[in-house]
């Protein structure tokens, strides 16, 4: 039973993190004079597809400005797609026959996915701040500054990063335990 559970743990964990890509990874939420209130969410899949976010606006001037020029895409599709590919590879580690190799490969894949996810997030926030500032500068300098300051990580990113850290740590501990649980080599026969 424990062996079958260990085979399911990594694919289920990596699969759950992949589902988290449906949640907001980058959130924009601000209220500024001349802009009104703007709330936008970029999901992990928006980042991978280089898509514009879903957004809500209050205020006539904001609606008109955003209907003329939508919020920009984050420009991190290669990195976000790499994270998704690493999640698929992590789930596929369940097919490795050697337990220790399976756990250590799961550890390395989760750690690498977490590192690429962090770089993706930082670059997405930076790209969005620059693009948003450029788009809104002529419309409202105050709004441009407020929007740039209001870009931050979403709940999907935080949960995915936490999940990857737990997967990396869990696989590492399991991989180390497999090594410790091996029986000692047989003693040489007496002469």
PDB file of C-alpha atoms in Angstrom:
ATOM      1  CA  UNK A   1       0.000   0.000   0.000  1.00  0.00           C
ATOM      2  CA  UNK A   2       2.803   2.433   0.888  1.00  0.00           C
ATOM      3  CA  UNK A   3       4.498   1.744  -2.459  1.00  0.00           C
ATOM      4  CA  UNK A   4       1.326   2.472  -4.421  1.00  0.00           C
ATOM      5  CA  UNK A   5       0.751   5.643  -2.398  1.00  0.00           C
ATOM      6  CA  UNK A   6       4.285   6.838  -3.096  1.00  0.00           C
ATOM      7  CA  UNK A   7       3.692   6.250  -6.816  1.00  0.00           C
ATOM      8  CA  UNK A   8       0.546   8.386  -6.665  1.00  0.00           C
ATOM      9  CA  UNK A   9       1.913  11.180  -4.469  1.00  0.00           C
ATOM     10  CA  UNK A  10       4.082  12.882  -7.073  1.00  0.00           C
ATOM     11  CA  UNK A  11       1.658  12.704 -10.016  1.00  0.00           C
ATOM     12  CA  UNK A  12      -1.200  13.904  -7.831  1.00  0.00           C
ATOM     13  CA  UNK A  13       0.894  16.722  -6.370  1.00  0.00           C
ATOM     14  CA  UNK A  14       2.212  17.883  -9.733  1.00  0.00           C
ATOM     15  CA  UNK A  15      -1.289  17.562 -11.209  1.00  0.00           C
ATOM     16  CA  UNK A  16      -2.765  19.678  -8.412  1.00  0.00           C
ATOM     17  CA  UNK A  17      -0.187  22.384  -9.035  1.00  0.00           C
ATOM     18  CA  UNK A  18      -1.089  22.309 -12.713  1.00  0.00           C
ATOM     19  CA  UNK A  19      -4.742  22.898 -11.743  1.00  0.00           C
ATOM     20  CA  UNK A  20      -3.591  25.900  -9.691  1.00  0.00           C
ATOM     21  CA  UNK A  21      -2.591  27.533 -13.003  1.00  0.00           C
ATOM     22  CA  UNK A  22      -6.312  28.308 -13.389  1.00  0.00           C
ATOM     23  CA  UNK A  23      -6.030  30.723 -10.432  1.00  0.00           C
ATOM     24  CA  UNK A  24      -4.557  34.252 -10.517  1.00  0.00           C
ATOM     25  CA  UNK A  25      -0.756  34.312 -10.663  1.00  0.00           C
ATOM     26  CA  UNK A  26      -0.342  38.057 -11.112  1.00  0.00           C
ATOM     27  CA  UNK A  27      -2.927  40.424  -9.680  1.00  0.00           C
ATOM     28  CA  UNK A  28      -3.376  44.097 -10.383  1.00  0.00           C
ATOM     29  CA  UNK A  29      -5.610  46.034  -8.048  1.00  0.00           C
ATOM     30  CA  UNK A  30      -5.575  49.785  -7.698  1.00  0.00           C
ATOM     31  CA  UNK A  31      -7.690  52.823  -7.157  1.00  0.00           C
ATOM     32  CA  UNK A  32      -6.340  56.096  -8.488  1.00  0.00           C
ATOM     33  CA  UNK A  33      -7.687  59.530  -9.291  1.00  0.00           C
ATOM     34  CA  UNK A  34      -8.595  59.725 -12.946  1.00  0.00           C
ATOM     35  CA  UNK A  35      -8.476  55.958 -13.304  1.00  0.00           C
ATOM     36  CA  UNK A  36     -11.145  54.683 -10.944  1.00  0.00           C
ATOM     37  CA  UNK A  37     -10.823  51.169  -9.602  1.00  0.00           C
ATOM     38  CA  UNK A  38      -9.121  48.475 -11.643  1.00  0.00           C
ATOM     39  CA  UNK A  39      -8.828  44.807 -10.752  1.00  0.00           C
ATOM     40  CA  UNK A  40      -7.124  42.431 -13.161  1.00  0.00           C
ATOM     41  CA  UNK A  41      -5.956  38.851 -12.791  1.00  0.00           C
ATOM     42  CA  UNK A  42      -3.491  36.971 -14.972  1.00  0.00           C
ATOM     43  CA  UNK A  43      -3.806  33.207 -14.489  1.00  0.00           C
ATOM     44  CA  UNK A  44      -0.868  30.895 -14.965  1.00  0.00           C
ATOM     45  CA  UNK A  45      -2.371  29.835 -18.279  1.00  0.00           C
ATOM     46  CA  UNK A  46      -2.697  33.528 -19.319  1.00  0.00           C
ATOM     47  CA  UNK A  47       1.041  33.839 -18.710  1.00  0.00           C
ATOM     48  CA  UNK A  48       1.792  30.677 -20.711  1.00  0.00           C
ATOM     49  CA  UNK A  49      -0.446  31.767 -23.610  1.00  0.00           C
ATOM     50  CA  UNK A  50       0.744  35.397 -23.482  1.00  0.00           C
ATOM     51  CA  UNK A  51      -2.891  36.415 -23.122  1.00  0.00           C
ATOM     52  CA  UNK A  52      -4.342  39.617 -21.732  1.00  0.00           C
ATOM     53  CA  UNK A  53      -6.011  39.238 -18.329  1.00  0.00           C
ATOM     54  CA  UNK A  54      -9.609  39.314 -17.295  1.00  0.00           C
ATOM     55  CA  UNK A  55     -10.321  42.642 -15.613  1.00  0.00           C
ATOM     56  CA  UNK A  56     -13.028  44.646 -13.900  1.00  0.00           C
ATOM     57  CA  UNK A  57     -13.216  48.425 -13.906  1.00  0.00           C
ATOM     58  CA  UNK A  58     -15.275  51.070 -12.172  1.00  0.00           C
ATOM     59  CA  UNK A  59     -15.328  54.604 -13.529  1.00  0.00           C
ATOM     60  CA  UNK A  60     -16.223  55.960 -16.929  1.00  0.00           C
ATOM     61  CA  UNK A  61     -12.734  57.215 -17.878  1.00  0.00           C
ATOM     62  CA  UNK A  62     -11.155  53.859 -17.073  1.00  0.00           C
ATOM     63  CA  UNK A  63     -13.669  51.915 -19.121  1.00  0.00           C
ATOM     64  CA  UNK A  64     -13.112  54.140 -22.148  1.00  0.00           C
ATOM     65  CA  UNK A  65      -9.318  53.987 -21.863  1.00  0.00           C
ATOM     66  CA  UNK A  66      -9.250  50.233 -21.418  1.00  0.00           C
ATOM     67  CA  UNK A  67     -11.698  49.592 -24.234  1.00  0.00           C
ATOM     68  CA  UNK A  68      -9.349  51.484 -26.573  1.00  0.00           C
ATOM     69  CA  UNK A  69      -6.241  49.696 -25.349  1.00  0.00           C
ATOM     70  CA  UNK A  70      -6.542  46.493 -23.301  1.00  0.00           C
ATOM     71  CA  UNK A  71      -4.155  45.589 -20.522  1.00  0.00           C
ATOM     72  CA  UNK A  72      -0.937  44.101 -21.922  1.00  0.00           C
ATOM     73  CA  UNK A  73       0.124  40.486 -21.932  1.00  0.00           C
ATOM     74  CA  UNK A  74       2.933  39.653 -19.500  1.00  0.00           C
ATOM     75  CA  UNK A  75       5.466  38.466 -22.092  1.00  0.00           C
ATOM     76  CA  UNK A  76       6.678  35.399 -20.190  1.00  0.00           C
ATOM     77  CA  UNK A  77       5.077  32.631 -22.244  1.00  0.00           C
ATOM     78  CA  UNK A  78       8.301  30.611 -22.685  1.00  0.00           C
ATOM     79  CA  UNK A  79       9.059  30.582 -18.961  1.00  0.00           C
ATOM     80  CA  UNK A  80       5.454  29.839 -17.940  1.00  0.00           C
ATOM     81  CA  UNK A  81       5.262  27.071 -20.546  1.00  0.00           C
ATOM     82  CA  UNK A  82       8.518  25.657 -19.168  1.00  0.00           C
ATOM     83  CA  UNK A  83       6.957  25.462 -15.696  1.00  0.00           C
ATOM     84  CA  UNK A  84       3.960  23.596 -17.143  1.00  0.00           C
ATOM     85  CA  UNK A  85       6.295  21.191 -18.981  1.00  0.00           C
ATOM     86  CA  UNK A  86       8.246  20.591 -15.758  1.00  0.00           C
ATOM     87  CA  UNK A  87       4.991  19.792 -13.945  1.00  0.00           C
ATOM     88  CA  UNK A  88       4.166  17.195 -16.596  1.00  0.00           C
ATOM     89  CA  UNK A  89       7.686  15.721 -16.288  1.00  0.00           C
ATOM     90  CA  UNK A  90       7.287  15.663 -12.505  1.00  0.00           C
ATOM     91  CA  UNK A  91       4.041  13.730 -12.809  1.00  0.00           C
ATOM     92  CA  UNK A  92       5.733  11.303 -15.205  1.00  0.00           C
ATOM     93  CA  UNK A  93       8.366  10.424 -12.585  1.00  0.00           C
ATOM     94  CA  UNK A  94       5.809   7.971 -11.181  1.00  0.00           C
ATOM     95  CA  UNK A  95       6.706   5.664 -14.080  1.00  0.00           C
ATOM     96  CA  UNK A  96      10.321   5.308 -12.964  1.00  0.00           C
ATOM     97  CA  UNK A  97      10.803   1.821 -11.553  1.00  0.00           C
ATOM     98  CA  UNK A  98      13.543   2.553  -9.026  1.00  0.00           C
ATOM     99  CA  UNK A  99      12.047   4.230  -5.977  1.00  0.00           C
ATOM    100  CA  UNK A 100      15.091   6.269  -4.991  1.00  0.00           C
ATOM    101  CA  UNK A 101      15.530   7.559  -8.532  1.00  0.00           C
ATOM    102  CA  UNK A 102      11.814   8.376  -8.679  1.00  0.00           C
ATOM    103  CA  UNK A 103      11.947  10.420  -5.475  1.00  0.00           C
ATOM    104  CA  UNK A 104      15.161  12.246  -6.284  1.00  0.00           C
ATOM    105  CA  UNK A 105      13.972  13.036  -9.809  1.00  0.00           C
ATOM    106  CA  UNK A 106      10.717  14.350  -8.307  1.00  0.00           C
ATOM    107  CA  UNK A 107      12.748  16.495  -5.919  1.00  0.00           C
ATOM    108  CA  UNK A 108      14.896  17.952  -8.683  1.00  0.00           C
ATOM    109  CA  UNK A 109      11.911  18.563 -10.960  1.00  0.00           C
ATOM    110  CA  UNK A 110       9.895  20.304  -8.230  1.00  0.00           C
ATOM    111  CA  UNK A 111      12.871  22.461  -7.195  1.00  0.00           C
ATOM    112  CA  UNK A 112      13.613  23.442 -10.795  1.00  0.00           C
ATOM    113  CA  UNK A 113       9.934  24.202 -11.451  1.00  0.00           C
ATOM    114  CA  UNK A 114       9.854  26.390  -8.323  1.00  0.00           C
ATOM    115  CA  UNK A 115      12.949  28.310  -9.433  1.00  0.00           C
ATOM    116  CA  UNK A 116      11.568  28.873 -12.946  1.00  0.00           C
ATOM    117  CA  UNK A 117       8.192  29.856 -11.441  1.00  0.00           C
ATOM    118  CA  UNK A 118       9.835  32.542  -9.288  1.00  0.00           C
ATOM    119  CA  UNK A 119      11.757  33.940 -12.265  1.00  0.00           C
ATOM    120  CA  UNK A 120       8.550  33.873 -14.327  1.00  0.00           C
ATOM    121  CA  UNK A 121       6.659  35.773 -11.646  1.00  0.00           C
ATOM    122  CA  UNK A 122       9.311  38.443 -11.165  1.00  0.00           C
ATOM    123  CA  UNK A 123       9.689  38.983 -14.897  1.00  0.00           C
ATOM    124  CA  UNK A 124       5.906  39.084 -15.442  1.00  0.00           C
ATOM    125  CA  UNK A 125       5.455  41.706 -12.729  1.00  0.00           C
ATOM    126  CA  UNK A 126       8.303  43.786 -14.153  1.00  0.00           C
ATOM    127  CA  UNK A 127       7.004  43.516 -17.733  1.00  0.00           C
ATOM    128  CA  UNK A 128       3.478  44.439 -16.666  1.00  0.00           C
ATOM    129  CA  UNK A 129       4.678  47.405 -14.632  1.00  0.00           C
ATOM    130  CA  UNK A 130       6.664  48.751 -17.582  1.00  0.00           C
ATOM    131  CA  UNK A 131       3.902  48.150 -20.140  1.00  0.00           C
ATOM    132  CA  UNK A 132       1.144  49.525 -17.901  1.00  0.00           C
ATOM    133  CA  UNK A 133       3.158  52.612 -17.085  1.00  0.00           C
ATOM    134  CA  UNK A 134       3.809  53.272 -20.770  1.00  0.00           C
ATOM    135  CA  UNK A 135       0.142  52.763 -21.706  1.00  0.00           C
ATOM    136  CA  UNK A 136      -1.275  54.995 -18.989  1.00  0.00           C
ATOM    137  CA  UNK A 137       1.415  57.693 -18.858  1.00  0.00           C
ATOM    138  CA  UNK A 138      -0.353  59.977 -21.342  1.00  0.00           C
ATOM    139  CA  UNK A 139      -3.788  59.226 -19.912  1.00  0.00           C
ATOM    140  CA  UNK A 140      -2.969  59.862 -16.263  1.00  0.00           C
ATOM    141  CA  UNK A 141       0.538  59.999 -14.736  1.00  0.00           C
ATOM    142  CA  UNK A 142      -0.934  59.511 -11.245  1.00  0.00           C
ATOM    143  CA  UNK A 143      -2.902  56.486 -12.429  1.00  0.00           C
ATOM    144  CA  UNK A 144       0.194  55.110 -14.139  1.00  0.00           C
ATOM    145  CA  UNK A 145       2.197  55.254 -10.925  1.00  0.00           C
ATOM    146  CA  UNK A 146      -0.660  53.787  -8.845  1.00  0.00           C
ATOM    147  CA  UNK A 147      -1.114  50.902 -11.267  1.00  0.00           C
ATOM    148  CA  UNK A 148       2.602  50.108 -11.309  1.00  0.00           C
ATOM    149  CA  UNK A 149       2.653  49.937  -7.503  1.00  0.00           C
ATOM    150  CA  UNK A 150      -0.440  47.695  -7.425  1.00  0.00           C
ATOM    151  CA  UNK A 151       1.011  44.728  -9.333  1.00  0.00           C
ATOM    152  CA  UNK A 152       1.774  41.702  -7.168  1.00  0.00           C
ATOM    153  CA  UNK A 153       1.581  37.950  -6.786  1.00  0.00           C
ATOM    154  CA  UNK A 154      -1.796  36.234  -6.890  1.00  0.00           C
ATOM    155  CA  UNK A 155      -3.086  33.347  -4.801  1.00  0.00           C
ATOM    156  CA  UNK A 156      -2.380  30.819  -7.568  1.00  0.00           C
ATOM    157  CA  UNK A 157       1.304  31.701  -7.607  1.00  0.00           C
ATOM    158  CA  UNK A 158       1.594  31.529  -3.820  1.00  0.00           C
ATOM    159  CA  UNK A 159      -0.189  28.162  -3.639  1.00  0.00           C
ATOM    160  CA  UNK A 160       1.803  26.725  -6.567  1.00  0.00           C
ATOM    161  CA  UNK A 161       5.104  27.819  -5.042  1.00  0.00           C
ATOM    162  CA  UNK A 162       4.134  26.367  -1.665  1.00  0.00           C
ATOM    163  CA  UNK A 163       3.024  23.131  -3.324  1.00  0.00           C
ATOM    164  CA  UNK A 164       6.302  22.822  -5.223  1.00  0.00           C
ATOM    165  CA  UNK A 165       8.277  23.392  -2.019  1.00  0.00           C
ATOM    166  CA  UNK A 166       6.259  20.684  -0.246  1.00  0.00           C
ATOM    167  CA  UNK A 167       6.705  18.285  -3.185  1.00  0.00           C
ATOM    168  CA  UNK A 168      10.454  18.901  -3.311  1.00  0.00           C
ATOM    169  CA  UNK A 169      10.847  18.411   0.440  1.00  0.00           C
ATOM    170  CA  UNK A 170       8.554  15.363   0.561  1.00  0.00           C
ATOM    171  CA  UNK A 171      10.305  13.652  -2.328  1.00  0.00           C
ATOM    172  CA  UNK A 172      13.723  14.435  -0.846  1.00  0.00           C
ATOM    173  CA  UNK A 173      12.796  12.970   2.531  1.00  0.00           C
ATOM    174  CA  UNK A 174      11.274   9.902   0.878  1.00  0.00           C
ATOM    175  CA  UNK A 175      14.351   9.464  -1.325  1.00  0.00           C
ATOM    176  CA  UNK A 176      16.675   9.661   1.667  1.00  0.00           C
ATOM    177  CA  UNK A 177      14.534   7.213   3.639  1.00  0.00           C
ATOM    178  CA  UNK A 178      14.637   4.675   0.812  1.00  0.00           C
ATOM    179  CA  UNK A 179      18.423   4.709   1.037  1.00  0.00           C
ATOM    180  CA  UNK A 180      18.351   4.300   4.812  1.00  0.00           C
ATOM    181  CA  UNK A 181      15.819   1.450   4.709  1.00  0.00           C
ATOM    182  CA  UNK A 182      17.933  -0.733   2.431  1.00  0.00           C
ATOM    183  CA  UNK A 183      19.191  -3.835   4.171  1.00  0.00           C
ATOM    184  CA  UNK A 184      22.914  -3.852   4.915  1.00  0.00           C
ATOM    185  CA  UNK A 185      25.054  -5.790   2.478  1.00  0.00           C
ATOM    186  CA  UNK A 186      25.636  -9.406   3.488  1.00  0.00           C
ATOM    187  CA  UNK A 187      28.698 -10.086   5.585  1.00  0.00           C
ATOM    188  CA  UNK A 188      31.508 -11.959   3.869  1.00  0.00           C
ATOM    189  CA  UNK A 189      31.633 -15.674   4.712  1.00  0.00           C
ATOM    190  CA  UNK A 190      34.058 -16.634   7.479  1.00  0.00           C
ATOM    191  CA  UNK A 191      37.382 -18.178   6.402  1.00  0.00           C
TER     192      UNK A 191
END
